[in-house]
């Protein structure tokens, strides 16, 4: 771990002399003069924020809370109540559209022709995000580190794509406009890490790295914000999610008994120290918000939002169907040395880009896969037969092993041939007959993470500033309501194909019945053009997704 006082913690200051590019088409009707800043916080939950505010450890957020409106944000959940993949959630918030419409359903996808994954990219998005909509109506925009924004779009303002690290990634695909952050690509405001945050960062190398990324993203974001002065800005904070995944057992101490049963019982003094990791990450979030608020102009409306919350694990969290074992028992997959697939004897394989209960199966097609075994004319018959066999797998109590399975019509190079929804509610005492043998249900599942913190389907929304009614709490809204609320705050038309609506509970003057709307903004296009990134960068991002349990 780099020392907390190393130069990586403080970015050099520069004076930027860039001019914002021209905006798009003029607005259909005059927009408001207010500015809106959206702060995305991965994994934030009121169950932790509220006591920390009461204890005086989050003073900046407490000020926003007292002057604004705060409530719960209902996420998009699976049948078991767990939120969907974070990539799908953040894209739904930014577009106002369901995952099946915007096209981002998981964090990663299969690399065509290879038995490996790559992070999902923004060019897979099929509908415009708020930054495209606002820019097309004459509102300047700025985006820094928002989830699933690589490659960066040519927005009416600036965009720093998620994962930007100039020393590792370079600038191509990560920065618009090119060169906006200086010749070295890393310049930003001078934002030092506080002594309190340094102590928390020193607890864990991965947590320290997430602190560095958050500070760097804010540093670069506020530097470009000062230059472009956008009417709509997006910034993102991820360290709370990282800390919650790694250290929940020290917050909810009943999980330490499970940790002890695995032979990892911490020394009491160490456990007491690590109990500060999650509160410390929230305190750093508060410092981070304070640094941002100090640099925002007047008449700025701030929205702090999380698309999912956090809680302790339940029995089925991180437990998933062991598809490789099921396929092997069905005679569709062969094993080689070390238990790895023997591709020469494999006809069907699984590869999942999400931690949700949506699963993907691929046919090992000759000519399509590196070591394909199934002739192309046999693919339809094999997929139909596999789907039938999977549907027939039931426990001795009649419970299905999979809730739903279907053939994907005309799959693209990264899309699966079969998709299924696994059943995570089977009685663990039952068994299933596969072939001629009965298999205990417990042997057909596996854990993919040892974390004790899990995503929850209830996020947060805190709004304060111009246009927001103060003192309103206790309400809840859908994730789809955020985009229409932002459009209204900016004075822009609503869209009839967005399922949500402006959140009236938080608005000082909600829209009347005659507020203008358009049928859709889809004519503006979807995501950016694809950009290739080096294999080492792809591998680094996949490892990061696995480290926070966003992939199996």
XYZ file of C-alpha atoms in Angstrom:
552
model
C 0.000 0.000 0.000
C 1.253 3.446 -0.877
C 1.908 5.636 2.104
C -0.966 7.951 2.945
C 1.297 10.953 2.596
C 2.641 9.985 -0.817
C 2.136 12.330 -3.799
C -0.628 10.056 -5.116
C -2.933 11.449 -2.442
C -2.659 15.080 -3.580
C -3.057 15.999 -7.217
C -1.177 19.001 -8.620
C -3.171 22.176 -9.153
C -3.400 23.715 -12.615
C -5.063 26.686 -14.199
C -7.293 25.453 -17.020
C -8.026 27.826 -19.872
C -10.407 25.698 -21.887
C -13.621 26.977 -23.373
C -16.727 24.807 -23.171
C -17.790 23.472 -26.563
C -20.934 24.817 -28.116
C -24.167 23.382 -26.835
C -26.632 21.484 -28.948
C -30.076 22.508 -30.148
C -31.816 25.384 -28.349
C -34.301 24.361 -25.670
C -37.920 23.889 -26.638
C -38.853 26.286 -23.819
C -36.677 28.355 -21.449
C -34.826 26.217 -18.923
C -34.335 27.348 -15.356
C -31.132 29.108 -14.391
C -30.454 26.687 -11.556
C -27.712 24.092 -11.618
C -28.180 20.476 -10.589
C -25.416 18.271 -9.199
C -26.061 14.552 -8.693
C -23.791 12.710 -6.262
C -23.947 8.950 -6.691
C -22.882 6.984 -3.612
C -22.461 3.223 -4.049
C -24.176 1.236 -1.293
C -25.260 4.078 1.013
C -27.940 3.289 3.580
C -29.880 5.422 6.044
C -29.369 2.736 8.703
C -25.762 3.918 8.954
C -26.063 7.541 7.845
C -28.740 8.506 10.396
C -26.819 7.500 13.549
C -23.587 8.951 12.169
C -25.313 12.290 11.503
C -26.815 12.206 14.988
C -23.340 11.609 16.438
C -21.964 14.632 14.582
C -19.723 12.574 12.299
C -21.355 13.689 9.038
C -21.905 17.441 9.496
C -22.062 18.374 5.793
C -24.655 15.727 5.009
C -26.563 16.715 8.151
C -26.729 20.309 6.905
C -28.141 19.090 3.581
C -30.609 16.895 5.464
C -31.872 19.782 7.609
C -32.258 22.128 4.654
C -33.682 19.605 2.187
C -35.806 16.493 1.810
C -34.707 12.911 2.396
C -36.308 9.552 1.726
C -35.825 5.998 0.546
C -35.181 5.055 -3.055
C -36.802 1.797 -4.137
C -34.429 -0.125 -6.353
C -35.185 -2.660 -9.075
C -35.156 -6.040 -7.399
C -35.065 -9.708 -8.294
C -37.813 -12.150 -7.228
C -35.878 -12.721 -4.004
C -35.793 -9.009 -3.194
C -32.128 -8.443 -3.994
C -31.307 -5.479 -6.247
C -30.261 -6.154 -9.807
C -26.716 -5.703 -11.057
C -25.341 -2.244 -10.126
C -24.527 -1.487 -13.774
C -28.201 -1.945 -14.662
C -29.317 0.174 -11.701
C -27.024 3.138 -12.292
C -27.910 3.169 -15.985
C -31.623 3.094 -15.159
C -31.171 6.057 -12.852
C -29.288 8.025 -15.522
C -31.725 7.190 -18.324
C -35.039 6.823 -16.508
C -35.608 3.561 -18.402
C -35.762 -0.160 -17.462
C -32.721 -2.391 -18.079
C -34.539 -4.312 -20.803
C -34.954 -1.032 -22.677
C -31.600 0.666 -22.119
C -29.673 -2.570 -22.711
C -27.262 -2.610 -19.742
C -28.261 -5.632 -17.677
C -24.966 -6.760 -16.140
C -21.502 -5.505 -15.222
C -19.575 -7.637 -17.711
C -20.078 -9.578 -20.924
C -18.367 -12.450 -22.699
C -15.508 -11.549 -25.010
C -16.451 -12.824 -28.492
C -14.515 -15.967 -29.349
C -12.950 -16.274 -25.898
C -13.810 -17.971 -22.621
C -13.386 -14.748 -20.675
C -15.284 -11.632 -19.581
C -14.804 -7.934 -20.211
C -16.509 -5.017 -18.408
C -19.715 -3.800 -20.010
C -19.209 -0.581 -21.928
C -21.402 2.451 -22.520
C -21.704 1.747 -26.242
C -24.073 -1.098 -25.251
C -26.581 1.467 -23.987
C -29.452 1.898 -26.448
C -31.102 5.072 -25.127
C -29.798 8.536 -24.248
C -28.760 9.386 -20.700
C -29.613 12.627 -18.912
C -26.298 14.175 -19.951
C -27.184 13.668 -23.628
C -30.746 14.893 -23.177
C -29.726 18.023 -21.259
C -26.925 18.823 -23.689
C -29.286 18.595 -26.645
C -31.504 21.209 -24.989
C -28.780 23.747 -24.383
C -27.766 22.718 -20.858
C -24.039 22.203 -20.377
C -23.100 18.953 -18.649
C -20.200 17.471 -16.695
C -19.659 13.832 -15.719
C -16.821 12.502 -13.546
C -16.413 8.823 -12.655
C -20.072 7.900 -13.089
C -20.587 4.119 -13.342
C -20.444 2.492 -16.770
C -19.392 5.565 -18.730
C -16.475 4.089 -20.681
C -15.998 5.089 -23.421
C -16.630 8.762 -22.718
C -19.246 10.481 -24.851
C -18.799 13.680 -26.798
C -21.080 15.605 -24.482
C -21.835 19.318 -24.408
C -19.290 19.842 -21.668
C -16.881 17.321 -20.164
C -16.848 13.641 -19.261
C -14.253 11.647 -17.304
C -15.142 7.989 -17.762
C -15.273 5.525 -14.883
C -11.918 3.870 -14.210
C -9.791 6.711 -15.588
C -6.241 6.419 -14.262
C -3.885 8.186 -16.675
C -0.799 6.224 -15.648
C -2.559 2.924 -16.383
C -5.417 3.531 -18.793
C -4.155 6.462 -20.821
C -6.624 9.028 -22.113
C -8.143 7.315 -25.169
C -11.807 6.658 -24.500
C -11.624 8.048 -20.980
C -11.708 11.801 -21.424
C -13.779 14.306 -23.370
C -12.617 16.674 -24.632
C -9.163 15.175 -25.227
C -6.435 16.976 -23.295
C -8.888 18.648 -20.924
C -6.770 17.660 -17.897
C -3.409 18.785 -19.223
C -0.615 17.009 -21.001
C -0.082 14.481 -18.189
C -3.807 13.761 -17.939
C -3.901 13.823 -14.140
C -4.179 17.466 -13.194
C -6.898 18.681 -10.865
C -7.597 20.677 -7.750
C -5.370 20.296 -4.667
C -7.525 18.114 -2.388
C -5.522 16.656 0.511
C -6.717 13.625 2.436
C -7.511 14.558 6.039
C -5.675 12.968 8.953
C -8.852 11.149 10.039
C -9.305 9.695 6.540
C -5.626 8.679 6.442
C -6.092 6.610 9.601
C -9.045 4.758 8.080
C -7.212 4.240 4.789
C -4.307 2.728 6.685
C -6.567 -0.128 7.861
C -6.696 -1.835 4.471
C -4.821 -1.519 1.186
C -7.907 -1.940 -1.020
C -9.861 0.593 1.021
C -6.947 3.006 0.755
C -6.997 2.581 -3.023
C -10.717 3.345 -3.169
C -10.135 6.498 -1.078
C -7.470 7.536 -3.562
C -9.790 6.927 -6.522
C -12.611 8.913 -4.936
C -10.353 11.837 -4.106
C -8.799 11.782 -7.581
C -12.201 11.673 -9.285
C -13.415 14.623 -7.224
C -10.173 16.531 -7.790
C -10.416 16.221 -11.563
C -14.161 16.691 -11.588
C -14.181 19.990 -9.695
C -11.264 21.278 -11.783
C -13.277 20.819 -14.975
C -16.485 21.957 -13.251
C -14.884 25.348 -12.572
C -14.014 25.697 -16.244
C -17.236 24.468 -17.833
C -19.749 25.563 -15.152
C -22.266 22.928 -16.304
C -25.967 23.166 -15.590
C -26.039 19.428 -14.848
C -23.196 17.465 -13.268
C -22.689 13.864 -12.139
C -20.045 12.754 -9.620
C -19.625 9.396 -7.916
C -18.258 8.071 -4.588
C -17.464 4.345 -4.221
C -15.544 3.865 -0.951
C -18.657 3.241 1.178
C -19.525 0.229 -0.975
C -15.974 -1.109 -0.753
C -15.851 -0.748 3.027
C -19.302 -2.285 3.481
C -18.383 -5.379 1.488
C -15.115 -5.989 3.310
C -15.912 -5.004 6.889
C -19.617 -5.560 7.573
C -18.869 -8.307 10.109
C -17.195 -5.706 12.332
C -20.227 -3.443 12.105
C -22.803 -6.188 12.696
C -20.777 -8.283 15.078
C -22.957 -11.391 15.051
C -21.154 -12.314 11.832
C -17.863 -12.572 13.711
C -19.091 -15.942 15.016
C -19.312 -17.173 11.421
C -15.858 -15.710 10.771
C -14.548 -17.618 13.778
C -16.102 -20.868 12.493
C -14.025 -20.397 9.330
C -10.872 -20.099 11.397
C -10.518 -16.341 10.954
C -11.469 -15.001 14.356
C -9.784 -11.602 14.768
C -7.848 -10.550 17.830
C -10.305 -8.426 19.891
C -8.179 -5.300 19.597
C -7.963 -5.747 15.818
C -11.720 -6.274 15.598
C -12.334 -3.083 17.553
C -10.053 -1.174 15.187
C -11.669 -2.587 12.052
C -15.099 -1.660 13.419
C -14.152 1.907 12.447
C -13.707 1.051 8.736
C -17.321 1.550 7.649
C -18.058 4.617 9.832
C -14.716 6.004 8.684
C -15.648 5.547 5.036
C -18.915 7.420 5.656
C -17.002 10.179 7.457
C -14.703 10.434 4.434
C -17.816 10.666 2.214
C -18.914 13.615 4.331
C -15.516 15.313 3.913
C -15.692 14.621 0.184
C -19.164 16.186 -0.031
C -17.942 19.167 1.972
C -15.077 19.758 -0.476
C -17.523 19.595 -3.371
C -20.128 21.894 -1.797
C -17.473 24.522 -1.086
C -16.775 24.707 -4.839
C -20.335 24.830 -6.146
C -21.957 28.120 -7.186
C -25.120 29.551 -5.674
C -28.500 28.335 -6.937
C -27.205 24.780 -7.070
C -29.564 21.910 -6.323
C -27.820 18.832 -4.924
C -29.113 15.269 -5.103
C -27.293 12.570 -3.113
C -28.454 9.200 -4.352
C -27.703 5.508 -4.013
C -29.360 2.940 -6.273
C -28.959 0.227 -3.616
C -28.338 0.035 0.097
C -26.495 -2.412 2.325
C -27.302 -5.031 4.946
C -25.878 -8.166 6.480
C -25.892 -11.341 4.414
C -28.750 -13.801 4.514
C -28.538 -17.527 3.906
C -28.923 -17.255 0.115
C -26.749 -14.189 -0.426
C -23.778 -15.034 -2.648
C -25.086 -18.596 -3.032
C -25.608 -19.507 -6.661
C -26.277 -22.555 -8.746
C -23.041 -24.279 -9.726
C -23.798 -24.326 -13.438
C -20.560 -26.072 -14.346
C -21.470 -28.994 -12.090
C -25.032 -29.175 -13.448
C -23.764 -29.121 -17.036
C -21.221 -31.802 -16.182
C -23.935 -34.020 -14.664
C -26.034 -33.472 -17.812
C -23.112 -34.605 -19.963
C -22.660 -31.188 -21.571
C -19.343 -30.176 -19.983
C -16.089 -32.099 -19.502
C -13.452 -31.448 -16.839
C -9.721 -31.260 -17.377
C -6.709 -30.834 -15.075
C -7.416 -28.871 -11.920
C -11.157 -29.111 -12.482
C -11.042 -26.570 -15.287
C -13.270 -27.133 -18.348
C -11.887 -29.401 -21.044
C -13.119 -27.409 -23.999
C -12.559 -30.264 -26.434
C -15.232 -32.279 -24.631
C -17.567 -29.390 -23.754
C -20.730 -28.578 -25.707
C -22.310 -26.009 -23.372
C -20.722 -23.695 -20.802
C -21.730 -20.954 -18.391
C -20.226 -17.495 -18.165
C -21.842 -14.828 -16.025
C -21.233 -11.111 -16.034
C -23.456 -10.387 -13.055
C -23.960 -11.390 -9.435
C -27.754 -11.450 -9.880
C -29.743 -14.686 -10.263
C -29.877 -14.216 -14.025
C -27.544 -16.809 -15.573
C -26.102 -17.192 -19.063
C -25.244 -20.333 -21.041
C -23.273 -20.503 -24.279
C -22.989 -23.242 -26.884
C -19.371 -24.130 -27.656
C -19.878 -23.527 -31.383
C -17.279 -24.482 -33.988
C -15.875 -21.388 -35.631
C -17.379 -19.041 -33.020
C -15.451 -20.172 -29.965
C -11.713 -20.723 -29.744
C -12.100 -24.473 -29.180
C -15.637 -25.001 -30.446
C -17.066 -28.529 -30.665
C -20.672 -28.088 -31.811
C -21.321 -27.691 -35.570
C -23.361 -24.563 -36.308
C -26.327 -26.547 -37.786
C -26.714 -28.389 -34.441
C -26.936 -25.277 -32.242
C -30.723 -24.812 -32.329
C -31.398 -28.446 -31.491
C -28.879 -28.425 -28.622
C -30.201 -25.214 -27.066
C -33.821 -26.411 -27.250
C -32.930 -29.809 -25.764
C -30.842 -28.223 -22.977
C -33.656 -25.822 -22.113
C -36.088 -28.754 -21.887
C -33.788 -30.780 -19.650
C -33.177 -27.838 -17.326
C -36.927 -27.196 -16.988
C -37.458 -30.815 -15.985
C -34.977 -30.708 -13.085
C -37.065 -30.692 -9.913
C -36.526 -31.571 -6.295
C -38.227 -34.518 -4.637
C -40.790 -31.952 -3.435
C -41.495 -30.799 -6.976
C -39.555 -27.521 -6.725
C -37.854 -26.414 -9.960
C -34.097 -25.999 -9.996
C -34.515 -23.038 -12.366
C -37.455 -20.642 -12.294
C -37.280 -19.811 -15.982
C -35.132 -20.747 -18.960
C -35.357 -19.486 -22.510
C -33.538 -19.553 -25.809
C -32.090 -16.195 -26.918
C -33.135 -15.378 -30.481
C -30.259 -14.531 -32.835
C -27.652 -13.879 -30.118
C -24.936 -11.359 -30.859
C -21.237 -12.143 -30.432
C -21.374 -11.438 -26.679
C -24.895 -12.630 -25.959
C -25.737 -16.071 -24.529
C -27.640 -18.813 -26.332
C -29.703 -19.605 -23.233
C -30.732 -17.482 -20.266
C -32.139 -18.812 -17.025
C -33.301 -17.544 -13.659
C -32.075 -19.807 -10.879
C -34.220 -20.833 -7.939
C -32.439 -19.851 -4.738
C -35.334 -20.862 -2.494
C -34.986 -24.646 -2.586
C -35.219 -26.521 0.689
C -31.618 -27.534 1.502
C -32.773 -30.937 2.757
C -34.122 -31.981 -0.642
C -32.397 -33.640 -3.586
C -32.705 -33.653 -7.377
C -32.336 -36.537 -9.794
C -29.938 -35.739 -12.641
C -29.371 -38.610 -14.985
C -29.487 -41.794 -12.915
C -28.281 -40.249 -9.657
C -29.903 -38.258 -6.889
C -27.963 -35.120 -6.025
C -28.407 -33.328 -2.674
C -29.424 -29.745 -3.393
C -26.562 -28.489 -1.236
C -24.021 -30.036 -3.656
C -25.464 -28.078 -6.593
C -24.767 -24.623 -5.145
C -21.624 -22.726 -4.263
C -20.599 -19.468 -2.615
C -18.891 -16.938 -4.821
C -18.019 -14.458 -2.082
C -16.977 -14.605 1.569
C -18.210 -11.079 2.293
C -20.664 -10.489 5.143
C -22.249 -7.373 3.646
C -24.755 -7.602 0.797
C -26.589 -5.146 -1.421
C -30.069 -4.201 -0.335
C -32.915 -3.151 -2.638
C -33.490 0.144 -0.797
C -31.186 3.056 -1.550
C -31.246 6.686 -0.452
C -32.212 10.032 -1.941
C -31.395 13.361 -0.308
C -32.201 16.573 -2.169
C -31.413 20.121 -1.098
C -31.141 23.554 -2.680
C -33.211 25.636 -5.022
C -36.496 24.063 -6.043
C -36.478 21.578 -3.134
C -39.018 21.758 -0.308
C -37.235 21.618 3.061
C -38.040 19.310 5.943
C -39.849 16.543 4.098
C -38.847 13.045 5.193
C -40.369 9.599 5.447
C -41.322 9.341 1.774
C -40.095 6.838 -0.775
C -39.669 6.978 -4.543
C -38.740 4.650 -7.382
C -35.378 4.681 -9.081
C -37.216 5.590 -12.305
C -38.455 8.832 -10.688
C -35.004 10.404 -10.472
C -34.542 11.217 -14.179
C -37.952 12.940 -14.554
C -37.243 14.898 -11.361
C -33.935 16.126 -12.775
C -35.568 17.106 -16.086
C -38.180 19.093 -14.181
C -35.602 20.830 -11.975
C -33.762 21.903 -15.134
C -36.982 23.172 -16.715
C -36.866 20.587 -19.514
C -39.674 18.569 -21.063
C -40.586 15.280 -19.455
C -40.664 12.143 -21.621
C -43.752 9.970 -21.984
C -41.705 6.777 -22.320
C -40.008 7.232 -18.945
C -42.052 5.151 -16.471
C -41.309 7.433 -13.528
C -42.511 10.935 -12.668
C -41.133 13.943 -10.779
C -41.024 13.279 -7.028
C -43.648 15.702 -5.779
C -42.802 15.100 -2.117
C -39.459 16.879 -2.511
C -40.408 19.678 -4.904
C -41.223 23.178 -3.696
C -43.517 23.678 -6.705
C -44.458 20.366 -8.363
C -45.314 20.344 -12.071
C -48.904 21.076 -12.974
C -51.055 18.982 -15.255
C -50.103 21.004 -18.318
C -46.340 20.679 -17.883
C -44.823 20.035 -21.337
C -43.614 16.608 -22.372
C -42.287 14.881 -25.456
C -43.060 11.305 -26.567
C -39.421 10.245 -26.249
C -35.814 11.419 -26.341
C -34.677 8.255 -28.096
C -34.026 10.083 -31.342
C -30.950 11.579 -29.679
C -29.240 8.167 -29.828
C -27.823 5.864 -27.202
C -24.271 5.352 -26.024
C -20.971 6.387 -27.637
C -18.980 4.629 -30.330
C -16.954 1.621 -29.079
C -13.306 2.123 -28.105
C -10.776 -0.666 -27.591
C -8.816 -0.762 -24.337
C -5.711 -2.840 -23.597
C -6.074 -6.333 -22.135
C -4.279 -5.377 -18.922
C -6.838 -2.624 -18.319
C -9.720 -5.025 -18.996
C -8.221 -7.583 -16.586
C -7.772 -4.881 -13.941
C -11.420 -3.820 -14.209
C -12.690 -7.410 -14.061
C -10.658 -7.982 -10.901
C -12.102 -4.803 -9.391
C -15.664 -5.993 -10.120
C -14.947 -9.366 -8.539
C -13.425 -7.726 -5.461
C -16.755 -6.016 -4.664
C -18.844 -9.116 -5.496
C -20.331 -7.605 -8.650
C -19.229 -10.739 -10.517
C -19.236 -14.408 -9.545
